[in-house]
């Protein structure tokens, strides 16, 4: 890290400024005169909150909950089964590391790998394309997960040209659509949303305006340093208290109104939104990113007859039946409400998707000390 990086880091982690923001946040929540519940929709925000111990600085009456912000966690079981079936049928399946242990109906990609199947962990779609180039006689399928930010990279790789033996099995998801679903849950107490700064770098902040108007919930775009999170929460609670369903960009050093136009052009040239199931959430209208029909040649679903019977049945998993991931991602339960948390379910032996990924709520809570007091210990 060079001096400029260090200065930038200190600027956004300055303890005196953090204290001042925390005090202002406490005053704002006190002015509301009641508990306030807000949601962030991003594993990176949960990591920042846990890593810097920010909940200790939150006022007691501010409840900051993680929603469906982990792309691995919301990858649905049938999507994993498709990848498992392709690998079981002999294709070389490349995917990100967290996807390996994600449970399917009865097996994960890691299981298939352990049985000798051709499953490879890659760090990028580009690496998967390189593997396909190096093995022209094999079918190489990139099992693509992630939100719109990651989908841009997949789109760019396809537009850049891929070898004929390469295809994509898309499990890409579109976050704004899931926010709508969560906001409309009958018993939701969420009054405002922190939007993920990195995703908004691509989409721009204006994309949240229709959501805020339709649901009556304010949205604040937030970065990932401690001061970013505190400043954004202060703004969000103020909007909630003043009943102003507006969108405020608290991450202007990266996010613009219109977003990254060239990236968005690439995204929508390759993908379109379709209704899709999110694990543990529900069917999300316009929640999945599917390859457009003109890209059928690189779409694994159109190219292969995927027989999910090859995954080996649907053995009943008694532990998985007790997993609360879905309720956690809907903000109805906390990881510590799960009786398996830290016992039968641990990072090295995950039962549910939220413990698999480094962006999953259970995995993050486990990494940073178990069960923090969500109500904070602040003023
Ligand atoms: Fe599911 Fe494990 Fe989290 Fe419990 S601790 S909700 S079993 S992922």
mmCIF file of C-alpha atoms and ligand atoms in Angstrom, residues 319 322-325 328 335 338-342 345 350-356 362, ligand 1:
data_model
loop_
_atom_site.group_PDB
_atom_site.id
_atom_site.type_symbol
_atom_site.label_atom_id
_atom_site.label_comp_id
_atom_site.label_asym_id
_atom_site.label_seq_id
_atom_site.Cartn_x
_atom_site.Cartn_y
_atom_site.Cartn_z
ATOM 1 C CA UNK A 319 -30.136 -30.560 8.566
ATOM 2 C CA UNK A 322 -33.683 -26.683 9.592
ATOM 3 C CA UNK A 323 -31.655 -23.995 7.760
ATOM 4 C CA UNK A 324 -33.076 -20.475 8.143
ATOM 5 C CA UNK A 325 -31.195 -18.881 5.229
ATOM 6 C CA UNK A 328 -32.436 -14.455 7.168
ATOM 7 C CA UNK A 335 -28.077 -16.037 11.909
ATOM 8 C CA UNK A 338 -30.558 -20.733 13.767
ATOM 9 C CA UNK A 339 -29.974 -23.639 16.141
ATOM 10 C CA UNK A 340 -27.308 -25.021 13.777
ATOM 11 C CA UNK A 341 -25.216 -21.806 13.731
ATOM 12 C CA UNK A 342 -21.613 -22.548 14.777
ATOM 13 C CA UNK A 345 -23.239 -25.520 10.480
ATOM 14 C CA UNK A 350 -21.758 -25.506 5.803
ATOM 15 C CA UNK A 351 -25.358 -26.675 5.877
ATOM 16 C CA UNK A 352 -26.912 -23.694 4.116
ATOM 17 C CA UNK A 353 -25.875 -21.229 1.447
ATOM 18 C CA UNK A 354 -25.458 -18.343 3.923
ATOM 19 C CA UNK A 355 -22.546 -20.195 5.547
ATOM 20 C CA UNK A 356 -20.911 -21.108 2.228
ATOM 21 C CA UNK A 362 -23.975 -16.563 8.642
HETATM 22 FE FE1 LIG B 1 -28.520 -22.042 7.340
HETATM 23 FE FE2 LIG B 1 -26.211 -22.587 8.549
HETATM 24 FE FE3 LIG B 1 -27.112 -20.109 8.537
HETATM 25 FE FE4 LIG B 1 -28.335 -21.950 9.983
HETATM 26 S S1 LIG B 1 -26.278 -21.185 10.310
HETATM 27 S S2 LIG B 1 -29.298 -20.432 8.677
HETATM 28 S S3 LIG B 1 -28.078 -23.769 8.696
HETATM 29 S S4 LIG B 1 -26.498 -21.318 6.752
#
